[in-house]
Amino acid sequence: MKRLWKMLCAVFCIVVMLCALVACGKEKDDKKSDEPEKKAATYTMPDVTGMFYEDAMLKIREELQSAGFTDFEVHIAWYWGTSDPKAAAHISGSDPHTGTVIVDNGQKVSIILSAPELYQDNDREPEEEENEPEKVLVVVFSVTGHTKNVAQMIAEIEDADLYEIIPAEPYTDEDIDYKNNNCRALKEQYDASARPAIGSEKIDLSGYMKIYIGYPIWAGSEPRIMDTFVENYDFGSVTVIPFCTSGSSGIGLTGTKLATLAGSGNWETGKRFPATATKADIQAWIDSMK
Ligand SMILES: Cc1cc2nc3c(=O)[nH]c(=O)nc-3n(C[C@H](O)[C@H](O)[C@H](O)COP(=O)(O)O)c2cc1C
């Protein structure tokens, strides 16, 4: 009987222990169901190369949200001193910023877009400004070729266009025979109102920054056809540089007279050359004006 009693006690203890174990396991299971289910989740960052930071962040945030993540941070590592990264910065091509972020549900996702290659537009090397070469024009009137020769040398040195004033009625040898006081050229020179007509087509002066104007000295002054020329053009604020050739006379006040008749342009003093002027002489003069 005593033996039977011991056996019953042992069975009872086992049953109690088993019940306790079952209860404990159930409690654990209950607790487990309260917790969110943990499972691995994967987020693959898109290629944000070339995007503005703000746009890249927005894209990643939207993708994380639509993938079901609720707790995440997407940061920019630095703005490189600009308060407006959208306007000034974007992610450079050499750093792709792609990667796979594997997270457990509930764990905070933190993505930092750091870009050592990031640059601001205003950090870029300023592009070489393609300076348009200064457009230069050489205007010349010449009968026996001396002044035209100088004009061609100026045009070569200055890489300039050349415009020749050709009289509507060309000057014959007789016309320029200055030993004859009655020759056409001298008659014109003695008449301040004479304005010989120009036969060459009009030139468009727009775009020229500097205009050389050359002529021979006739009876101590500029040929009247030069008066015709300057009165027919607007030189605006262009630099005008007179030059002349002569037997011996200087340029005198011819430049000033032409400037007055033109009523426009910034006229320089100008220079007289002999018929024998060389390219070196012309170069030295041009250099002296720079
Ligand atoms: C009508 C006429 C008048 C001239 N008067 C002068 C003058 O007053 N002083 C001078 O030194 N040379 C004078 N010359 C010489 C020219 O100025 C010189 O030969 C000039 O270089 C000619 O230029 P061109 O070959 O471009 O026509 C005169 C020439 C002509 C045809």
mmCIF file of C-alpha atoms and ligand atoms in Angstrom, residues 142-147 176 178 185-186 216-220 245-249, ligand 1:
data_model
loop_
_atom_site.group_PDB
_atom_site.id
_atom_site.type_symbol
_atom_site.label_atom_id
_atom_site.label_comp_id
_atom_site.label_asym_id
_atom_site.label_seq_id
_atom_site.Cartn_x
_atom_site.Cartn_y
_atom_site.Cartn_z
ATOM 1 C CA SER A 142 44.877 105.832 -102.828
ATOM 2 C CA VAL A 143 45.555 106.940 -106.364
ATOM 3 C CA THR A 144 49.199 106.068 -106.975
ATOM 4 C CA GLY A 145 49.303 103.116 -104.576
ATOM 5 C CA HIS A 146 51.497 104.345 -101.697
ATOM 6 C CA THR A 147 48.738 104.624 -99.132
ATOM 7 C CA ILE A 176 46.383 114.587 -110.094
ATOM 8 C CA TYR A 178 49.610 118.984 -108.943
ATOM 9 C CA ALA A 185 42.464 117.253 -107.568
ATOM 10 C CA LEU A 186 43.712 120.702 -106.598
ATOM 11 C CA PRO A 216 47.332 110.707 -99.275
ATOM 12 C CA ILE A 217 48.002 114.331 -98.410
ATOM 13 C CA TRP A 218 46.837 116.612 -101.156
ATOM 14 C CA ALA A 219 47.719 120.285 -100.892
ATOM 15 C CA GLY A 220 48.393 119.933 -97.179
ATOM 16 C CA THR A 245 51.292 109.048 -96.925
ATOM 17 C CA SER A 246 52.832 112.160 -98.431
ATOM 18 C CA GLY A 247 55.908 113.529 -100.132
ATOM 19 C CA SER A 248 56.958 115.325 -96.955
ATOM 20 C CA SER A 249 53.952 116.938 -95.252
HETATM 21 C C1 LIG B 1 47.196 116.526 -106.015
HETATM 22 C C2 LIG B 1 48.318 116.156 -105.115
HETATM 23 C C3 LIG B 1 48.703 117.002 -104.073
HETATM 24 C C4 LIG B 1 49.736 116.628 -103.220
HETATM 25 N N1 LIG B 1 50.062 117.454 -102.192
HETATM 26 C C5 LIG B 1 51.029 117.094 -101.318
HETATM 27 C C6 LIG B 1 51.359 117.883 -100.213
HETATM 28 O O1 LIG B 1 50.763 118.930 -99.952
HETATM 29 N N2 LIG B 1 52.339 117.483 -99.382
HETATM 30 C C7 LIG B 1 53.036 116.332 -99.622
HETATM 31 O O2 LIG B 1 53.948 116.050 -98.857
HETATM 32 N N3 LIG B 1 52.744 115.547 -100.674
HETATM 33 C C8 LIG B 1 51.757 115.866 -101.522
HETATM 34 N N4 LIG B 1 51.426 115.073 -102.559
HETATM 35 C C9 LIG B 1 52.134 113.800 -102.707
HETATM 36 C C10 LIG B 1 51.283 112.655 -102.154
HETATM 37 O O3 LIG B 1 50.808 112.961 -100.895
HETATM 38 C C11 LIG B 1 52.078 111.384 -102.061
HETATM 39 O O4 LIG B 1 52.632 111.073 -103.306
HETATM 40 C C12 LIG B 1 51.236 110.271 -101.571
HETATM 41 O O5 LIG B 1 52.051 109.254 -101.110
HETATM 42 C C13 LIG B 1 50.352 109.684 -102.644
HETATM 43 O O6 LIG B 1 49.552 108.681 -102.112
HETATM 44 P P1 LIG B 1 48.867 107.581 -103.039
HETATM 45 O O7 LIG B 1 49.961 106.863 -103.798
HETATM 46 O O8 LIG B 1 48.227 106.669 -102.063
HETATM 47 O O9 LIG B 1 47.890 108.244 -103.897
HETATM 48 C C14 LIG B 1 50.408 115.411 -103.426
HETATM 49 C C15 LIG B 1 50.034 114.598 -104.475
HETATM 50 C C16 LIG B 1 48.991 114.950 -105.303
HETATM 51 C C17 LIG B 1 48.552 114.031 -106.393
#
